[in-house]
Amino acid sequence: MPYCTYCGFEMPPGTRFCPSCGSDQMTAPVFEARGSPSVLPLILGILGIIVGIFVPLLGIILGILGAVIAHTDKNKRSNAYLGVCIFAIIVSLAVWALNFIFLMSLIAV
Ligand SMILES: [Zn+2]
């Protein structure tokens, strides 16, 4: 038994139009290209972690940039990339905080 390519309704064999949604089965639905996700967020995330250790502000910017790209890319693997980018932001913030504490301790002394 064929199924409607649009709504999944079980179609009687030989019918062209779906009895449920009325869509033409001869014209295949256009699915959005869901190929491999962009690896750019992953690269930005890893770069953000490395750069963030030395230049925290730059690491945060790279992490946010990667997170935004991963967020717009609706792909399952992008969630993992998003995690890497968020980790880059956290690492950068932690380094920034440590630097700040270090500087403050220098001034205090
Ligand atoms: Zn249908």
XYZ file of C-alpha atoms and ligand atoms in Angstrom:
110
model
C 0.000 0.000 0.000
C 1.510 3.357 -0.986
C 1.607 6.231 1.405
C 1.131 9.906 0.750
C 4.540 11.556 0.387
C 3.189 14.679 2.100
C 1.056 13.557 5.017
C 1.769 9.828 5.241
C -1.856 8.849 4.675
C -2.305 5.301 3.372
C -3.297 5.648 -0.261
C -5.480 3.294 -2.294
C -3.264 1.891 -5.081
C -3.296 3.823 -8.349
C -4.546 7.075 -6.909
C -2.687 10.182 -7.838
C -4.228 12.613 -5.386
C -4.138 11.981 -1.639
C -7.634 11.519 -0.179
C -6.439 13.077 3.060
C -4.556 16.190 2.016
C -5.303 16.235 -1.715
C -1.651 16.548 -2.736
C -0.473 15.372 -6.129
C 1.679 12.261 -5.699
C 3.328 12.692 -9.097
C 5.204 15.713 -7.857
C 7.581 14.660 -5.126
C 7.744 16.969 -2.120
C 10.781 19.149 -1.986
C 12.691 18.318 1.143
C 15.271 20.680 2.477
C 18.790 19.442 1.883
C 19.747 17.691 5.103
C 23.207 16.554 4.192
C 26.179 16.548 6.456
C 26.172 19.519 8.816
C 28.579 22.366 8.442
C 31.805 21.545 10.317
C 32.459 25.266 10.704
C 30.964 25.394 14.251
C 33.220 22.489 15.288
C 36.302 24.248 13.890
C 35.279 27.529 15.553
C 34.581 25.708 18.810
C 37.957 23.923 18.927
C 39.730 27.099 17.814
C 37.805 29.009 20.489
C 39.063 26.642 23.205
C 42.705 26.915 22.042
C 42.590 30.680 21.418
C 40.501 31.250 24.561
C 43.361 30.010 26.762
C 45.582 32.808 25.433
C 43.100 35.467 24.325
C 39.843 34.876 26.257
C 37.861 37.619 24.490
C 38.706 36.171 21.065
C 37.807 32.693 22.340
C 34.396 33.942 23.472
C 33.783 35.605 20.094
C 34.754 32.405 18.219
C 32.604 30.311 20.562
C 29.542 32.545 20.133
C 30.057 32.667 16.363
C 30.263 28.862 16.218
C 27.249 28.468 18.512
C 25.156 30.779 16.314
C 26.132 28.851 13.174
C 25.471 25.494 14.886
C 22.117 26.790 16.140
C 20.958 27.835 12.671
C 22.085 24.501 11.194
C 19.197 22.179 12.082
C 21.115 18.963 12.198
C 21.560 16.404 14.980
C 25.338 16.587 14.835
C 25.181 20.374 15.131
C 24.032 19.936 18.731
C 27.372 18.289 19.521
C 29.151 21.158 17.749
C 27.046 23.592 19.735
C 28.310 21.881 22.893
C 31.923 22.343 21.765
C 31.267 26.044 21.116
C 29.600 26.519 24.509
C 32.578 24.735 26.094
C 34.876 27.185 24.286
C 32.905 30.101 25.751
C 33.075 28.554 29.257
C 36.838 27.907 28.965
C 37.414 31.463 27.710
C 35.320 32.937 30.522
C 37.174 30.813 33.086
C 40.563 31.938 31.729
C 39.335 35.521 31.687
C 38.194 35.247 35.304
C 41.529 33.670 36.322
C 43.453 36.424 34.526
C 41.318 39.014 36.270
C 41.935 37.419 39.673
C 45.648 37.201 38.854
C 45.789 40.871 37.843
C 43.806 41.885 40.908
C 46.203 39.976 43.147
C 49.148 41.766 41.439
C 47.553 45.157 42.067
C 46.721 44.192 45.647
C 50.367 43.308 46.274
Zn -1.624 13.342 1.956
